[in-house]
Short mmCIF file of C-alpha atoms and ligand atoms in Angstrom, two decimals:
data_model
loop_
_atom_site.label_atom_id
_atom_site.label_comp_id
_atom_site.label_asym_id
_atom_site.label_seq_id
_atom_site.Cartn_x
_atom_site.Cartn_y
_atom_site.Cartn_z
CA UNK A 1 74.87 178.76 52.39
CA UNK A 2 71.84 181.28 52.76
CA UNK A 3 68.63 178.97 53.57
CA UNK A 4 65.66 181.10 53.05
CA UNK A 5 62.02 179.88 54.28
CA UNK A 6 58.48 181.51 54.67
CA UNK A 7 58.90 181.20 58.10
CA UNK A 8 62.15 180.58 60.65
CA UNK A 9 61.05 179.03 64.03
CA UNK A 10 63.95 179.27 66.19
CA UNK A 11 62.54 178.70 69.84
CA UNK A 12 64.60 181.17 71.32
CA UNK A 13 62.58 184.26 69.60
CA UNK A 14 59.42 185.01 67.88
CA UNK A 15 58.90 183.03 64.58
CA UNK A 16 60.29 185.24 61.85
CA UNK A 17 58.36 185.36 58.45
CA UNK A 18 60.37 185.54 54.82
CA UNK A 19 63.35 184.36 57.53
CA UNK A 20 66.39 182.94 56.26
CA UNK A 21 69.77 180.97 57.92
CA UNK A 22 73.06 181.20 57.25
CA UNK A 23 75.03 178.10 57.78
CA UNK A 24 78.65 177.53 57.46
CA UNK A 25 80.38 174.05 57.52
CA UNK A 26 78.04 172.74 60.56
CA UNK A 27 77.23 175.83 62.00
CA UNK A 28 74.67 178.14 62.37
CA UNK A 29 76.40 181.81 61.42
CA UNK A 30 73.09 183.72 61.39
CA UNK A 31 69.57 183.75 61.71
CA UNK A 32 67.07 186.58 60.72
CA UNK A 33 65.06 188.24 57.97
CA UNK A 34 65.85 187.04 54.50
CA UNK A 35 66.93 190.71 53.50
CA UNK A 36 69.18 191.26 56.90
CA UNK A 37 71.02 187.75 56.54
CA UNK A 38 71.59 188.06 52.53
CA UNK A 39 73.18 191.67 53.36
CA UNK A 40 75.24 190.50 56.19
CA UNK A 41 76.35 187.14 54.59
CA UNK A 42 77.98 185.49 51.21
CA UNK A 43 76.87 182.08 50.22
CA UNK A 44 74.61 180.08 47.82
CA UNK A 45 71.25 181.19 48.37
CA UNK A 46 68.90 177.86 49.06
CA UNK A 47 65.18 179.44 48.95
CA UNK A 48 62.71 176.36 50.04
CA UNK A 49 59.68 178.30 48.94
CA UNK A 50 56.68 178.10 51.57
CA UNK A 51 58.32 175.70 54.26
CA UNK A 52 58.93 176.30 58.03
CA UNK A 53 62.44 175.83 58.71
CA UNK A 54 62.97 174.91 62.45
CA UNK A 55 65.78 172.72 64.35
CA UNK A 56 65.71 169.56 64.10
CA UNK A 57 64.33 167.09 66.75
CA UNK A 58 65.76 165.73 69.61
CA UNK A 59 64.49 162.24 71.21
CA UNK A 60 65.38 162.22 74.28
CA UNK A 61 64.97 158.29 75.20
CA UNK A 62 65.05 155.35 72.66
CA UNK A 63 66.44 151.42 72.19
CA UNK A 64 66.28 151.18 68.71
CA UNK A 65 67.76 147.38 69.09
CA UNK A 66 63.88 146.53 69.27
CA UNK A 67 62.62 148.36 65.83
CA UNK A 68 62.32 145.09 64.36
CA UNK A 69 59.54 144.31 67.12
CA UNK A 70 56.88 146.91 66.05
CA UNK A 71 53.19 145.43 66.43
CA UNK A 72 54.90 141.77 67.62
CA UNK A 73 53.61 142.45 71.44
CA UNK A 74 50.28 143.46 72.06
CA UNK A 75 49.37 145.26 74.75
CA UNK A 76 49.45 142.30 77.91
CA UNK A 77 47.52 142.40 81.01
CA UNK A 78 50.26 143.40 83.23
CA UNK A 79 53.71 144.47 82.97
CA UNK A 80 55.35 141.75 83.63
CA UNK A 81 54.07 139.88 81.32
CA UNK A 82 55.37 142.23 78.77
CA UNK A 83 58.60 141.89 80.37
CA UNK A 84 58.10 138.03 79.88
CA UNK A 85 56.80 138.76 76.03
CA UNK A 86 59.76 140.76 75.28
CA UNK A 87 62.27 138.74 76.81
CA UNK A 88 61.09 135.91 74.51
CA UNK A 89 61.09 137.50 71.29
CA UNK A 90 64.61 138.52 72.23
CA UNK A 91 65.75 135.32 72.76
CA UNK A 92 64.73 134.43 68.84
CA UNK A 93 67.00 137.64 67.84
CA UNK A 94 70.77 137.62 66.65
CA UNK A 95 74.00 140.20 66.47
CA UNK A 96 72.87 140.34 62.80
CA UNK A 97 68.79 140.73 63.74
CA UNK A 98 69.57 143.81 66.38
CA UNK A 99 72.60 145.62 63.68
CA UNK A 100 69.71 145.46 61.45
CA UNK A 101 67.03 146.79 63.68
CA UNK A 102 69.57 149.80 64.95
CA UNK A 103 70.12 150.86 61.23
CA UNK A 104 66.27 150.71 60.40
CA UNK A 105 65.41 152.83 63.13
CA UNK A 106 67.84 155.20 62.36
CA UNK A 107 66.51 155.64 59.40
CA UNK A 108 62.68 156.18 60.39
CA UNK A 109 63.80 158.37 63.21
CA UNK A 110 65.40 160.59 60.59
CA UNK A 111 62.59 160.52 57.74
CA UNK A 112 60.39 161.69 60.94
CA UNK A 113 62.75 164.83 61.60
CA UNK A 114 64.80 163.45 64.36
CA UNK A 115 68.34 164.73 64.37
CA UNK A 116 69.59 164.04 67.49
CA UNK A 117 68.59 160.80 69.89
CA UNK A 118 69.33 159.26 73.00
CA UNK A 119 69.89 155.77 72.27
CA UNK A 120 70.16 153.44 75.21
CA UNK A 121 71.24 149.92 73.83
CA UNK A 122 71.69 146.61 75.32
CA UNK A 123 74.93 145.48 72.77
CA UNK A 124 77.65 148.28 73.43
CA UNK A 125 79.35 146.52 71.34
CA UNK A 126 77.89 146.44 68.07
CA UNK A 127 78.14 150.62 68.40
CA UNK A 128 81.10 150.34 66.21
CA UNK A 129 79.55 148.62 63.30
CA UNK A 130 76.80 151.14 62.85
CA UNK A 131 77.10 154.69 61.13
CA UNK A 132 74.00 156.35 62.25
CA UNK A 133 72.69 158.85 59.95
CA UNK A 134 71.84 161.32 62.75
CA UNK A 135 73.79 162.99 65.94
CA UNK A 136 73.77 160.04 68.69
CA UNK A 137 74.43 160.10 72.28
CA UNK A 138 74.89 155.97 73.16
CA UNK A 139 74.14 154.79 76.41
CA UNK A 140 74.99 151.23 77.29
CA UNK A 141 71.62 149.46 78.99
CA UNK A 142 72.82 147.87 81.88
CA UNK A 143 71.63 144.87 83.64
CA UNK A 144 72.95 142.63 86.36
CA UNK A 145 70.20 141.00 88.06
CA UNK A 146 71.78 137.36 87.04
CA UNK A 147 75.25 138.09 88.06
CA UNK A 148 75.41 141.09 90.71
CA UNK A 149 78.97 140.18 91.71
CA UNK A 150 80.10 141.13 87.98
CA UNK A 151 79.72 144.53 88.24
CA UNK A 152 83.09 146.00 88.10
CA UNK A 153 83.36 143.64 84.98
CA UNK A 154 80.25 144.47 83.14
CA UNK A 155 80.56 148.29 83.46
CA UNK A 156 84.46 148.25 82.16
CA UNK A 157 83.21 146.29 79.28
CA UNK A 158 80.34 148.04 78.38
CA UNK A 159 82.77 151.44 78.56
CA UNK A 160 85.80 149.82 76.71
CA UNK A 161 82.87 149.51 73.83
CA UNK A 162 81.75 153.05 74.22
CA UNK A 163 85.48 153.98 74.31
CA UNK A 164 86.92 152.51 71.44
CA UNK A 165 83.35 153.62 69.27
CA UNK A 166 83.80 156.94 70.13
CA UNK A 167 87.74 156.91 69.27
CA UNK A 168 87.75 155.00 66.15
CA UNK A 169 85.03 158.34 65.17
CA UNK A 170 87.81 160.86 66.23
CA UNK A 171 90.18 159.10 64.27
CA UNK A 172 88.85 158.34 61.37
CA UNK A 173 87.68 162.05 61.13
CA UNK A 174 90.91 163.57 59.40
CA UNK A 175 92.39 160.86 57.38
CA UNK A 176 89.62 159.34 55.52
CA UNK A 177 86.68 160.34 53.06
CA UNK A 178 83.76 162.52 53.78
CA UNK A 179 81.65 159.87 54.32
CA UNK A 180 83.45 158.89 57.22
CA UNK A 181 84.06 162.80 58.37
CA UNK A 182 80.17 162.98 58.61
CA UNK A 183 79.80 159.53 60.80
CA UNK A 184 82.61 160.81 62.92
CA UNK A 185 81.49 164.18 63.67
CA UNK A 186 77.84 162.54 64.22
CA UNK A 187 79.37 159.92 66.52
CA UNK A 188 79.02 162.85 69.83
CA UNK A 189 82.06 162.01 72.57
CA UNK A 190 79.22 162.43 75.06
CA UNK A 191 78.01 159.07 75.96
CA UNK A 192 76.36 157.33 78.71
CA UNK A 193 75.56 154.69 81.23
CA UNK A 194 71.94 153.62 81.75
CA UNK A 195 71.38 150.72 84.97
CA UNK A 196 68.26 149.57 83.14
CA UNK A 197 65.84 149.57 86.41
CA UNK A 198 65.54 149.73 90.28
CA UNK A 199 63.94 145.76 89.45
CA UNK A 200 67.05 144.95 86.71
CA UNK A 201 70.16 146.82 88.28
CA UNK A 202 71.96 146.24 91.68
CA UNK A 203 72.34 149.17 94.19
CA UNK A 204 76.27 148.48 93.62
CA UNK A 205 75.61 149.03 90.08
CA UNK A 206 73.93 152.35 90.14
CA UNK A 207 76.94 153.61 92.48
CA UNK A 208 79.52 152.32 90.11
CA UNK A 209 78.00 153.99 87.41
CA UNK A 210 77.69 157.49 89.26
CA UNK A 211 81.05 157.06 90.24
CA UNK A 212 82.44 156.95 86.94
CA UNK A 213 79.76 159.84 85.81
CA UNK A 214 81.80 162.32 88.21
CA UNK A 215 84.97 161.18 86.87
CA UNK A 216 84.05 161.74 83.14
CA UNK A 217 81.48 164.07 81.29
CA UNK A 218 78.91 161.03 80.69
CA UNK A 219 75.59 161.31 81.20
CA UNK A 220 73.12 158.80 83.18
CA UNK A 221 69.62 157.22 82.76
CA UNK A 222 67.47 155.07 83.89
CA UNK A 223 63.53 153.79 83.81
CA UNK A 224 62.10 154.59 87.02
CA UNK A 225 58.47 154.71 88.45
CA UNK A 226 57.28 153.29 85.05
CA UNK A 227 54.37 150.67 86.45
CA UNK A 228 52.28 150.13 89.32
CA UNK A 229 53.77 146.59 89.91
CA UNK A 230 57.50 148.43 90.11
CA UNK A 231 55.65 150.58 92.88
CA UNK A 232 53.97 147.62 94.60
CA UNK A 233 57.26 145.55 94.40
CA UNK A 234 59.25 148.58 96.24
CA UNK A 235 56.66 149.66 98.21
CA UNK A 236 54.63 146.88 99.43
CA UNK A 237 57.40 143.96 98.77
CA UNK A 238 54.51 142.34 96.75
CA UNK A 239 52.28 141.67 93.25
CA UNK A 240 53.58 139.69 90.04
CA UNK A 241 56.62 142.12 89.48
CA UNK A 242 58.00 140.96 92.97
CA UNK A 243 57.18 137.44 92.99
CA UNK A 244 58.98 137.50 88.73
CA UNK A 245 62.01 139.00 89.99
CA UNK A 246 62.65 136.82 93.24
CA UNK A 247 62.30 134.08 91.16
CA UNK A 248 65.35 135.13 88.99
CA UNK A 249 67.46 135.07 92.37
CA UNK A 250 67.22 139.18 92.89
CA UNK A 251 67.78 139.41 97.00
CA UNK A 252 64.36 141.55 97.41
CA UNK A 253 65.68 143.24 101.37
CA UNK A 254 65.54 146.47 100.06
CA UNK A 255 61.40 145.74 99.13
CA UNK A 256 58.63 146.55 101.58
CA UNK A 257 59.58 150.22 102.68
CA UNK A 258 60.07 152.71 100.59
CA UNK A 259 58.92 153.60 96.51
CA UNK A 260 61.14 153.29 93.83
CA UNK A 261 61.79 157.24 93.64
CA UNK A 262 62.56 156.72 97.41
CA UNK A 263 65.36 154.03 97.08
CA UNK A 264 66.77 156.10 94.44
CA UNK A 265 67.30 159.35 95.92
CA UNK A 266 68.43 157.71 98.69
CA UNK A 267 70.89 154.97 97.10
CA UNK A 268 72.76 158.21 95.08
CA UNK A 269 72.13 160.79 97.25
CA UNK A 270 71.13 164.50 96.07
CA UNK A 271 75.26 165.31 94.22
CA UNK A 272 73.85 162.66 91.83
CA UNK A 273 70.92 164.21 91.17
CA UNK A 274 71.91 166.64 87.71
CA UNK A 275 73.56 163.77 86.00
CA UNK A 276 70.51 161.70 85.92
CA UNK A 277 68.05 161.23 82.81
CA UNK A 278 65.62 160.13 84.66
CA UNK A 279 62.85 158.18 82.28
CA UNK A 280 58.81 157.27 83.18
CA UNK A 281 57.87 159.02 86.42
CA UNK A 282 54.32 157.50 86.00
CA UNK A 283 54.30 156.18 89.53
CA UNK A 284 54.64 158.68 92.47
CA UNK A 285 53.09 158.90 95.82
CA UNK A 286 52.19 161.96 97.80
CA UNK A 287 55.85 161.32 99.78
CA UNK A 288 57.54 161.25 96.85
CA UNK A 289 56.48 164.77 95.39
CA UNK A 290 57.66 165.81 98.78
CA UNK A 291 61.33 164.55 98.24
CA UNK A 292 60.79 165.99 94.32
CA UNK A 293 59.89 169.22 95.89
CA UNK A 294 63.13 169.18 97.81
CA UNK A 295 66.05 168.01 95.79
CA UNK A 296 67.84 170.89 94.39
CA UNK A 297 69.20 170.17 91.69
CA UNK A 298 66.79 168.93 89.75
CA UNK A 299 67.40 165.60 88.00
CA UNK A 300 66.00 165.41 83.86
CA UNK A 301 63.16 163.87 83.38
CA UNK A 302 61.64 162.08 80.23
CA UNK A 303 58.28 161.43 78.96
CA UNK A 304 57.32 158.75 76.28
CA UNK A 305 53.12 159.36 75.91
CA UNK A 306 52.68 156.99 73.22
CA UNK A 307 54.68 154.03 75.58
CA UNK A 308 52.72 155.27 78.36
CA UNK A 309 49.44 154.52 76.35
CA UNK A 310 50.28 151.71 75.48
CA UNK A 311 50.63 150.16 78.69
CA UNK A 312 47.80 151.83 80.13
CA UNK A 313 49.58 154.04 82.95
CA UNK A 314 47.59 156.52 84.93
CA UNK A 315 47.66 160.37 84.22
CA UNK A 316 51.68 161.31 83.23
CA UNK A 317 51.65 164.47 86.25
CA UNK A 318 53.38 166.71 83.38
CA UNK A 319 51.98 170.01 85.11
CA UNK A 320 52.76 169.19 88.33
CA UNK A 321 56.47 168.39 87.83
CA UNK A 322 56.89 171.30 85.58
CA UNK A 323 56.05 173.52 88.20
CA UNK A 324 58.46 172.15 91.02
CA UNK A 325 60.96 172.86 88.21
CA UNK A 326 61.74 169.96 86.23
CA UNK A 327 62.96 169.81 82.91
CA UNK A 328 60.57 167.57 81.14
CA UNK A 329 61.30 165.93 77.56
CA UNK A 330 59.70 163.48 74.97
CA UNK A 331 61.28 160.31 73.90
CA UNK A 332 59.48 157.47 71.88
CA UNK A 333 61.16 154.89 73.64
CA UNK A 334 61.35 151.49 71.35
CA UNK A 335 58.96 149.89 69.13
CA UNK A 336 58.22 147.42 71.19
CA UNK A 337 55.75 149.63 72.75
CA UNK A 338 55.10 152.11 70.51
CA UNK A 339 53.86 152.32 66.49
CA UNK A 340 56.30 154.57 64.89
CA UNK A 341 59.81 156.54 65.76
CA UNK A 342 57.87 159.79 65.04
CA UNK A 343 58.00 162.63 67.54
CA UNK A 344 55.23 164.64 65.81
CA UNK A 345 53.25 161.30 66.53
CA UNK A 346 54.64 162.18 70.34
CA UNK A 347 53.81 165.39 70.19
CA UNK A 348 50.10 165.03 69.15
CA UNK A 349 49.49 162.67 71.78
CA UNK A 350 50.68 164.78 74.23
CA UNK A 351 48.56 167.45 72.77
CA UNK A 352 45.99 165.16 73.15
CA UNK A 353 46.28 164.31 76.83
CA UNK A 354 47.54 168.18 77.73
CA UNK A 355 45.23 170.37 75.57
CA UNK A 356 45.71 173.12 77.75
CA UNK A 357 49.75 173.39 77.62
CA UNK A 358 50.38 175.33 74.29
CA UNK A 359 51.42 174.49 70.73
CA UNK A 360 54.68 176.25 71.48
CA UNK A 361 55.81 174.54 74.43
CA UNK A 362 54.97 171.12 73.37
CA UNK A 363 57.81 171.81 70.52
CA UNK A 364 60.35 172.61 73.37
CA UNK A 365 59.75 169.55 74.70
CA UNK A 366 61.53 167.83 71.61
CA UNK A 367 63.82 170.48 70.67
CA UNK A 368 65.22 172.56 73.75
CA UNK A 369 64.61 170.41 76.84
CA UNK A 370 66.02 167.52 75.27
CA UNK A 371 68.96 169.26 74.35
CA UNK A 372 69.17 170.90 77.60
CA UNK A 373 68.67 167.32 79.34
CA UNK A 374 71.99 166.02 76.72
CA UNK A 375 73.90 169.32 77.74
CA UNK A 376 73.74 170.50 74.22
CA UNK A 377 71.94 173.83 75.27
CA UNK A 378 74.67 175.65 73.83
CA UNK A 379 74.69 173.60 70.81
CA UNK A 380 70.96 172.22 69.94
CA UNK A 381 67.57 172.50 69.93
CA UNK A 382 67.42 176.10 68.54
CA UNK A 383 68.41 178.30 65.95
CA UNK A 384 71.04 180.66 66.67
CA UNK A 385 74.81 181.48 65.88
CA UNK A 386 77.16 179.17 67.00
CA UNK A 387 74.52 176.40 66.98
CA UNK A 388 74.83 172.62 64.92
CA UNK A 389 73.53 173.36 61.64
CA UNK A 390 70.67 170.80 62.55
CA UNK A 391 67.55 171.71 60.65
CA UNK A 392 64.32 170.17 59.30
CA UNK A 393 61.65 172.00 56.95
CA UNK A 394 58.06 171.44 56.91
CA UNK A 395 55.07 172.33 54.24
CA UNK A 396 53.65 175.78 55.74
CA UNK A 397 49.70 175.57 55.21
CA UNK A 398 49.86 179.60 56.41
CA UNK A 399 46.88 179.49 58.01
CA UNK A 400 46.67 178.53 61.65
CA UNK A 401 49.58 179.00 64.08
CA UNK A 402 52.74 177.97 63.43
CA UNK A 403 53.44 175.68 66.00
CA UNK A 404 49.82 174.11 65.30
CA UNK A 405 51.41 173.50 62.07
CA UNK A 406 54.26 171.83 63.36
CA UNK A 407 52.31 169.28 65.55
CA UNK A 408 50.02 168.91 63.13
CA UNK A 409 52.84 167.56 60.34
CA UNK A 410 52.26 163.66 59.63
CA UNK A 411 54.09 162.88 56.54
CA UNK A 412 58.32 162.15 56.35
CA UNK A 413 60.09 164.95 56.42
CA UNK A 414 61.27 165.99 52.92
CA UNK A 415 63.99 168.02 53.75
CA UNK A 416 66.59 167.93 56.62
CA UNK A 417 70.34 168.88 57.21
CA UNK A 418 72.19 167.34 60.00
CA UNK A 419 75.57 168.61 60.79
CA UNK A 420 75.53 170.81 58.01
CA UNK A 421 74.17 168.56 55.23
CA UNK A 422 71.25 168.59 53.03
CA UNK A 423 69.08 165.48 53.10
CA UNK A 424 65.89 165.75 50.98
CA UNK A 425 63.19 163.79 49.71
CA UNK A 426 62.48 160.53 52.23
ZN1 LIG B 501 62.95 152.65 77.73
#
């Protein structure tokens, strides 16, 4: 198929007008102007009129088990009260309640663009009774703060889910109807662990799971540095974050020293350091841009502005980290601090808080860091042969910059194609 557009963004060149892609199966084949890639190719010609055609979008950190608690929390005075506000909503929710909340935030994610997410959730289990519409790398949320001595236990569960998900995709790939083909081949065999916290997730929990990480090709995340009580718990072995979290039975001897950031380099150790996702970053002391500044590799980090908003965190130090040499990406995180699963809605805020940092690399932030931050840089997040044929086209208004126009888009996305197939009209 020949997909021609008024304009081809494909983030690894200049935007190309009257541009076209060829796409074959679930590839890209080739990418250039409409006259170039109709002589060089053979295929149904698909001409979406005055659209920008550019890959789809990639969110780097979500848990869309909590979709079904948009505007339920409002903002609370600290953090841990949202952590008590959330935890208590949860407790009214079932299997049934969180299957249902996955599948509807699949489906907004994708009628916002999103093709690809990082999906941490909390019920590993219930991965293999959802087909998700769009490519999906599942991490299992991990928490042991109640039983610490079940580690080895929790983590082999929570990868025996993972496992037999990811299988029953392979399997079913060959045998059964295209239906299926398409769930398996969006099912990705890259998968992950995520020890929810520092606060949530025992030291021996972290190691276990970056143990298994340099066994196997998962990836890691985590939330880290997200609120000033997580750095006044750490730090000063004190405030309402502390005093919540030694009441649950958490031994707190590793508070009262050093910040979160600190106890985590040093708890993993720099080998650990390019597996990591690392998600928030809000909180960091002059000390710990110093230990930033000198850990080679770099871990990934995420950014969620319209989560960050919400709770009222200080500046997000995007400029600062981007020039020690981090790779920085947007993720919405869930809706139970945030409006919508729109990245354009990310974007824009960003835009908002960062008008200096350009149309252009705002967009890379939810296309090619993300997919560099998956390890899908060979495979997402731009246009270009041998790429997923993952694309999403936009109305072209033709008359500011392109990427203006891309931030600037605030209605579903009419027409996408994930893995090589056309979705249009949300
Ligand atoms: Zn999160």
């Amino acid at each position: 198929m020949i997909i021609r557009a008024r304009t081809v963004v494909t983030m690894d060149r200049a935007p190309i007008e009257n541009g076209a892609v060829a796409v074959s199966r679930n590839r890209i084949v080739d990418v250039g102007a409409f006259n170039d890639v109709k002589a060089r190719n053979v295929g149904t010609h698909l001409d979406l009129g005055e659209k920008v055609l550019l890959p789809g979008l990639i969110n780097a950190h979500c848990h869309l088990d909590y979709t079904c608690l948009c505007g339920k929390i409002p903002p609370q005075d600290s953090f841990t009260d949202w952590i008590r506000a959330i935890n208590a909503e949860k407790s009214e929710l079932s299997p049934k309640d969180y299957l249902a909340s996955i599948n509807d935030g699949f489906q907004e994610a994708k009628r916002f663009g999103t093709t690809a997410i990082a999906n941490l959730t909390a019920f590993p289990e219930l991965i293999s009774q959802v087909q998700p519409p769009i490519r999906t790398c599942w991490f299992a949320e991990l928490i042991d703060i109640r039983a610490p001595e079940r580690v080895t236990e929790l983590v082999d569960s929570a990868i025996d889910a993972l496992r037999s998900s990811m299988a029953c995709a392979d399997i079913s790939a060959p045998s059964k109807r295209s239906h299926s083909r398409r769930i398996a081949a969006l099912q990705t065999p890259r998968w992950g662990l995520a020890p929810h916290a520092m606060f949530t997730a025992s030291k021996d929990l972290f190691l276990r799971c970056e143990k298994i990480a340099q066994k196997n090709d998962i990836l890691l995340t985590t939330h880290l540095a997200e609120s000033p009580e997580e750095m006044e718990m750490f730090r000063d072995a004190s405030g309402p974050l502390y005093e919540f979290i030694k009441s649950i039975g958490r031994p707190m001897n590793d508070c009262g020293n050093e910040t979160s950031l600190g106890l985590f380099i040093g708890a993993l150790g720099d080998r650990a350091l390019p597996e990591w996702i690392v998600v928030h970053l809000n909180e960091l002391t002059e000390s710990d841009f110093d230990l930033l500044e000198r850990s080679d590799p770099k871990f990934q980090i995420v950014h969620c502005p319209r989560s960050h908003n919400y709770f009222g965190h200080r500046p997000f130090a995007f400029e600062r980290l981007r020039s020690l040499g981090f790779n920085v990406c947007l993720g919405t995180d869930s809706l139970a601090s945030n409006q919508t699963l729109s990245l354009f809605d990310e974007m824009r805020h960003f835009q908002k808080n960062f008008p200096n940092i350009s149309p252009n690399e705002i967009l890379r932030l939810a296309t090619v860091n993300p997919a560099r931050a998956l390890r899908f840089e060979n495979a997402l997040g731009q246009i270009r042969p041998g790429f997923r044929a993952d694309l999403i086209a936009l109305p072209s208004s033709g008359s500011t910059d392109v990427f203006e126009q891309i931030i600037a888009c605030d209605a579903p996305v009419s027409w996408s194609m994930v893995n090589g197939q056309v979705y249009r009209d949300w």
